[in-house]
XYZ file of C-alpha atoms in Angstrom:
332
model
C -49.361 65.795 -70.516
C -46.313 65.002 -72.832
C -44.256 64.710 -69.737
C -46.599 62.266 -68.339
C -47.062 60.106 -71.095
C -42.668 59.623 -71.655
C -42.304 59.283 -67.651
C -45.090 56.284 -68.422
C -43.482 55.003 -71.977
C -39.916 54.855 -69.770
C -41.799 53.863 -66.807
C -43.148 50.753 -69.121
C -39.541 50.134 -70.522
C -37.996 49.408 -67.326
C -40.891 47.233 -66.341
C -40.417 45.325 -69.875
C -36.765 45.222 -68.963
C -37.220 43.623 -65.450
C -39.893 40.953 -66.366
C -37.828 39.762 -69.702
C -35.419 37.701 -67.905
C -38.196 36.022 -66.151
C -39.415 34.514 -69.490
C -35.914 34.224 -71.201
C -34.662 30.905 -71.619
C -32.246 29.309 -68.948
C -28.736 29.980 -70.851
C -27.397 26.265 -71.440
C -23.637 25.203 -70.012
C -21.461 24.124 -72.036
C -18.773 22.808 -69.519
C -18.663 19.208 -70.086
C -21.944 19.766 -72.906
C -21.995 17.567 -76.141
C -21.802 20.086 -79.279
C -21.840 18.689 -82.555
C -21.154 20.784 -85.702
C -21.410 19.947 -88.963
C -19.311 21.405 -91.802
C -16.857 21.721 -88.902
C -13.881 21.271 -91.031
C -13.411 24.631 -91.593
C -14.637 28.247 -91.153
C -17.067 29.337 -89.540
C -18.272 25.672 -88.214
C -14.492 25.058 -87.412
C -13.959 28.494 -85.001
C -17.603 27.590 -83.869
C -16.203 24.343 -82.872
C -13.290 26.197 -81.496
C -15.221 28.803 -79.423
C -17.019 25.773 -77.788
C -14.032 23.921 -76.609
C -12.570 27.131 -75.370
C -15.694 26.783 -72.875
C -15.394 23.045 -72.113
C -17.091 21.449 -74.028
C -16.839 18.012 -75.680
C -17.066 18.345 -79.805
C -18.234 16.190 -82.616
C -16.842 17.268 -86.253
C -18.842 15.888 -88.930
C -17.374 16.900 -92.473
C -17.047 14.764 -95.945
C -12.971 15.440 -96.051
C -11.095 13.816 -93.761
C -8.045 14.938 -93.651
C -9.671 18.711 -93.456
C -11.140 16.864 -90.231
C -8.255 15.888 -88.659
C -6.004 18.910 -89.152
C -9.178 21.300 -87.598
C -9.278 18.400 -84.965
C -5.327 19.254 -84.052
C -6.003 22.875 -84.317
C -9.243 22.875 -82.031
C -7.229 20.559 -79.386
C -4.634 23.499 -78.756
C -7.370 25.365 -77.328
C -8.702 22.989 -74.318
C -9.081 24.118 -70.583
C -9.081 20.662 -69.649
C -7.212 17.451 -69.881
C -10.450 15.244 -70.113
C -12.143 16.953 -73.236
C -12.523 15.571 -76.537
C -12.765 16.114 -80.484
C -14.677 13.787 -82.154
C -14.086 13.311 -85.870
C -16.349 11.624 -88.163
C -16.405 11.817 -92.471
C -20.228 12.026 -93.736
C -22.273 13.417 -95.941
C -25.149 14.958 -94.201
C -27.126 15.860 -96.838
C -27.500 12.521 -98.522
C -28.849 9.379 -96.705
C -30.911 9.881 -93.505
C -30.055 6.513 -92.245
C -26.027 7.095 -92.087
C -26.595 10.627 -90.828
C -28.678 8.883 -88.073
C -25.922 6.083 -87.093
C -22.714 8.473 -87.059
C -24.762 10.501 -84.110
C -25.770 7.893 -82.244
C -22.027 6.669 -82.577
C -21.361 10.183 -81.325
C -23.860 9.897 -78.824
C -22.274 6.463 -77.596
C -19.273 8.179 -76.973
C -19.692 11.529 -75.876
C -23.466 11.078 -74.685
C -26.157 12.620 -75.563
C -26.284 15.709 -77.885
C -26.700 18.949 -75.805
C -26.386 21.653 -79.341
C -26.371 20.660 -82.207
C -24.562 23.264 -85.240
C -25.653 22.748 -88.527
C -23.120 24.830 -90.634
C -22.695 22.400 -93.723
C -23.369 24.279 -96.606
C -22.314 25.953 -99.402
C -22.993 28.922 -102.177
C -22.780 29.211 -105.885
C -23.783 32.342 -107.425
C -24.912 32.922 -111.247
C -27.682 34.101 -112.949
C -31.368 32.451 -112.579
C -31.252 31.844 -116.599
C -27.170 30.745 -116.228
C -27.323 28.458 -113.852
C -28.002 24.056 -114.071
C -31.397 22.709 -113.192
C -29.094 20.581 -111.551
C -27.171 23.733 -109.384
C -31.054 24.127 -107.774
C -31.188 20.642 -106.483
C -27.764 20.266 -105.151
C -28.309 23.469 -102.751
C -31.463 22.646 -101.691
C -30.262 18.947 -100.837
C -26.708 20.494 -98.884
C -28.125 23.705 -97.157
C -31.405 22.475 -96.519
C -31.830 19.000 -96.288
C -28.189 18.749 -94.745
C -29.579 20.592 -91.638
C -32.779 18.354 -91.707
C -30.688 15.114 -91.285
C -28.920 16.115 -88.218
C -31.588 17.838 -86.743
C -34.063 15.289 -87.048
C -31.503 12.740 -85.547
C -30.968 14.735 -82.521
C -34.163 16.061 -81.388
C -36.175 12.882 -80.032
C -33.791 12.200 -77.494
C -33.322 16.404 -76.472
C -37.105 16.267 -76.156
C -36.788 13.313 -74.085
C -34.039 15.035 -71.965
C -35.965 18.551 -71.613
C -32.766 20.203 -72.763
C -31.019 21.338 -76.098
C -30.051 23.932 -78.684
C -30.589 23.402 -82.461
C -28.899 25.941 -84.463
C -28.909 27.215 -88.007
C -26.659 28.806 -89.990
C -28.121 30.485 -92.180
C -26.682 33.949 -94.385
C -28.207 37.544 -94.835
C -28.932 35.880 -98.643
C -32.034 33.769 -96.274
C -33.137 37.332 -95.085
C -33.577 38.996 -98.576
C -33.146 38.319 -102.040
C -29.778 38.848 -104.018
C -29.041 39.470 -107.766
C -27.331 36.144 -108.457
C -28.817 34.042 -105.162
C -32.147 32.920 -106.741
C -30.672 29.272 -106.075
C -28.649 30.317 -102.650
C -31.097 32.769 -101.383
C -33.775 30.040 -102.001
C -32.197 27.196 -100.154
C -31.135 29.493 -97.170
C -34.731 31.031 -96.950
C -36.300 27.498 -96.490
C -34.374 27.054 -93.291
C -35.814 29.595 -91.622
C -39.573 28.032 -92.200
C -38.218 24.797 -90.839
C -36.689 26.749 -87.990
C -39.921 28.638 -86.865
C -42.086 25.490 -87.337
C -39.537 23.383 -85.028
C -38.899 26.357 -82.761
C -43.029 26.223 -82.201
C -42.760 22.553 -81.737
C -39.884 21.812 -79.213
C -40.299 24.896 -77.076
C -42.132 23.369 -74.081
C -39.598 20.602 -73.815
C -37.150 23.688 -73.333
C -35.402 22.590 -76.611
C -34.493 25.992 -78.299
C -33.712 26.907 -82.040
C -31.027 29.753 -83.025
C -31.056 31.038 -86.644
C -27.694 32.607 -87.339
C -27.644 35.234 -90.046
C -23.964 35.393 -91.159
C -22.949 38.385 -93.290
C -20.182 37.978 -96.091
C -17.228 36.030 -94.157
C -13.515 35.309 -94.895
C -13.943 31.514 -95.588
C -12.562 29.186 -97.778
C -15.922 29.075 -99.117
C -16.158 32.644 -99.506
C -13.186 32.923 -101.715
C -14.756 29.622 -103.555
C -17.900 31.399 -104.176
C -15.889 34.779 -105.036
C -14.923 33.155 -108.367
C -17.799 32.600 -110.060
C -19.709 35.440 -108.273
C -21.395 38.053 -111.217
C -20.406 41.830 -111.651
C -23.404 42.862 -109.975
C -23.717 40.134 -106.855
C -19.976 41.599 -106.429
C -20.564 45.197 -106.547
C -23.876 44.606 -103.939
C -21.540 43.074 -101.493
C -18.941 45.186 -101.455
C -21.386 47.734 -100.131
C -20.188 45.774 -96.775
C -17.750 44.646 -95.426
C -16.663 41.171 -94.571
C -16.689 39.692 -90.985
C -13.833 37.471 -89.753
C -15.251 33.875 -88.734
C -13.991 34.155 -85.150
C -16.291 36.889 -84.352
C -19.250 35.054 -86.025
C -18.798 32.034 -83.961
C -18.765 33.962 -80.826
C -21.843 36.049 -81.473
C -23.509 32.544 -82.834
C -22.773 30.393 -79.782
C -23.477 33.397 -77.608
C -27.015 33.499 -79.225
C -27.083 29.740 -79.141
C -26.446 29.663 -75.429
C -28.861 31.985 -74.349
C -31.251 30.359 -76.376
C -32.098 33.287 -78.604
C -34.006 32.854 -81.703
C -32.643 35.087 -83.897
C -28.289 35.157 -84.123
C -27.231 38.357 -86.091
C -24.126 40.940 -86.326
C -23.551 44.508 -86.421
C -26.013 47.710 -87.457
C -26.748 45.753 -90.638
C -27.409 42.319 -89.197
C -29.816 44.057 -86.392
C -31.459 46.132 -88.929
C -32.123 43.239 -91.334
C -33.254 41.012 -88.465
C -35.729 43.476 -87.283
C -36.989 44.276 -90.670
C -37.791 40.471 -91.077
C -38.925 39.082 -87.999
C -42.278 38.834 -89.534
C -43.699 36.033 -87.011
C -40.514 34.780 -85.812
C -40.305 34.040 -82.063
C -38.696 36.126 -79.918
C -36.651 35.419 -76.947
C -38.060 38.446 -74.572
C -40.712 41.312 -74.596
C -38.054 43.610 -74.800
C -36.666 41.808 -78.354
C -40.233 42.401 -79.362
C -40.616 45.864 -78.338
C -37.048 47.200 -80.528
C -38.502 45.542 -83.030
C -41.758 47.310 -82.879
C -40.425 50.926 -82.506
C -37.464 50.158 -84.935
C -39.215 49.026 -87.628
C -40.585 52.227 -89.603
C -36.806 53.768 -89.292
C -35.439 50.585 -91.015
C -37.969 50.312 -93.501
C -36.820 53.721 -94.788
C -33.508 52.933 -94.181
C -33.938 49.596 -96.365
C -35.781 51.605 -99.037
C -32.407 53.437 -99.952
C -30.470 50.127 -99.745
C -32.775 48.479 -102.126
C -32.323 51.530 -104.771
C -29.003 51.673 -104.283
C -28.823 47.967 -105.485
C -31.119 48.129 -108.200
C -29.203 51.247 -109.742
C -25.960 48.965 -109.801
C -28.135 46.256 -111.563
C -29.142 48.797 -114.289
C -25.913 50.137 -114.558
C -24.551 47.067 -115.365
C -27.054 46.006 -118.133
C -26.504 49.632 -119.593
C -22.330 48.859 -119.380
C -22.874 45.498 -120.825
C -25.482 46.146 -123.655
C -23.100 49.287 -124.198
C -19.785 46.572 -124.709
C -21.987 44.276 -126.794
C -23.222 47.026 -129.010
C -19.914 48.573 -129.920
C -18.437 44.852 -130.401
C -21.159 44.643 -133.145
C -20.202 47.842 -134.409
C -16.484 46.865 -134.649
């Protein structure tokens, strides 16, 4: 009886395996496709950019610096397989007036055509804690890594409905998966793209417009080593339970995801395990995505259980440490 009921659980796995493809998105080309990536200036948007071209496609950088622009412009050139692609360049805040975020595509779009994926990668982190930080620090992240994927997105998307074709993606960070000491203004802003993402996702899927939500673990950015700075003992100590991920291999796991229209963009054990322990009601790109996630998720949830007193003993250790300095400085 035990026999027969694994030869049918395998017997069910294969079958899952053979029909997924069937209901899989068709993986988009991106010889000759319009990508446009914002926050392309550098990091992860810039070797996202560069991964792209490498494929031939035709890019748009949209950034606020522009001579950060033009030197990722020179560097992203080197890397063409033909001589009639193009890089794009154009200095704008996305996160602050609709209206020029909506005439610097269509300028894009005049040029290049129509929009075939669109990367929103602006963003940025600061790190404090909740008491620590400016009203004002709250507002600013919501209006860059929120909002400044709105604008783009919702310039974009009438005419990729129109065309029955497109890829919207996301990039989000681990902090949008689960809450960090020192993130309650990060974690926030990141977490609120991934509503907008499922709600969109639910939206544009039967004009065969798909949405990618990347979930980017610490990376070796300039804005890494920005947000390293002011980053607390604690937020440190938490992510230094990881490693760090170089931005190259992001950007290729991102645009693979992107390209294959997958839902959900995440990397290594830690990125899977995260992503499966918050899928929640997140769409999923085959039955077989579904199914890991359904035999997975007990395992991880003990798994995460450890994680999550691992972190809170380095918060208490910390207070103890710091109540222990302030006491003896008293004392002194």
């Amino acid at each position: 009886m035990l026999l027969l009921a694994a030869a049918f659980l395998v017997a069910f796995v294969l079958l899952l395996y053979m029909v997924s493809p069937l209901i899989s998105p068709k993986p988009l080309t991106l010889p000759g496709a319009h990508v446009v990536v914002t926050g392309g200036s550098s990091g992860i948007g810039k070797c996202i950019a560069i991964e792209c071209y490498k494929q031939g496609a035709f890019i748009t950088l949209v950034a606020r610096n522009e001579d950060k622009l033009l030197q990722a412009k020179k560097e992203i050139e080197m890397h063409s397989i033909n001589d009639k692609q193009v890089v794009l360049c154009i200095s704008v805040d996305v996160s602050q007036d609709y209206n020029q975020v909506e005439n610097v595509i269509k300028q894009a779009q005049e040029k290049l055509g129509p929009v075939d994926m669109l990367v929103n990668c602006a963003g940025m982190a600061v790190s404090g804690k909740f008491e620590d930080l400016e009203v004002s620090t709250f507002e600013r992240l919501m209006s860059i890594n929120y909002l400044g994927s709105v604008y783009p997105s919702r310039a974009v998307i009438t005419t990729m409905k129109e065309r029955r074709v497109g890829r919207i993606v996301f990039v989000s960070s681990q902090a949008g998966q689960l809450g960090l000491f020192g993130f309650t203004a990060y974690s926030a802003s990141k977490f609120a793209i991934r509503g907008l993402a499922e709600a969109l996702q639910m939206e544009v899927k039967p004009y065969n417009v798909y949405i990618t939500v990347a979930y980017p673990p610490d990376t070796d950015t300039p804005g890494f080593a920005e947000e390293n700075r002011t980053k607390p003992l604690e937020t440190r100590l938490i992510s230094e339970t990881t490693s760090v991920c170089k931005p190259e291999q992001v950007a290729k796991q991102i645009v693979k995801d992107a390209i294959q229209g997958n839902f959900n963009s995440s990397l290594g054990s830690d990125g899977y395990m995260l992503s499966a322990l918050t899928c929640g009601m997140a769409p999923v790109t085959s039955i077989t995505e579904g199914l890991q996630q359904v035999v997975t998720m007990g395992l991880f949830r003990t798994i995460a259980l450890f994680y999550l007193g691992s972190f809170d003993s380095i918060v208490r250790r910390c207070m103890m440490q710091r109540e222990k300095s302030e006491n003896a400085d008293k004392t002194a």
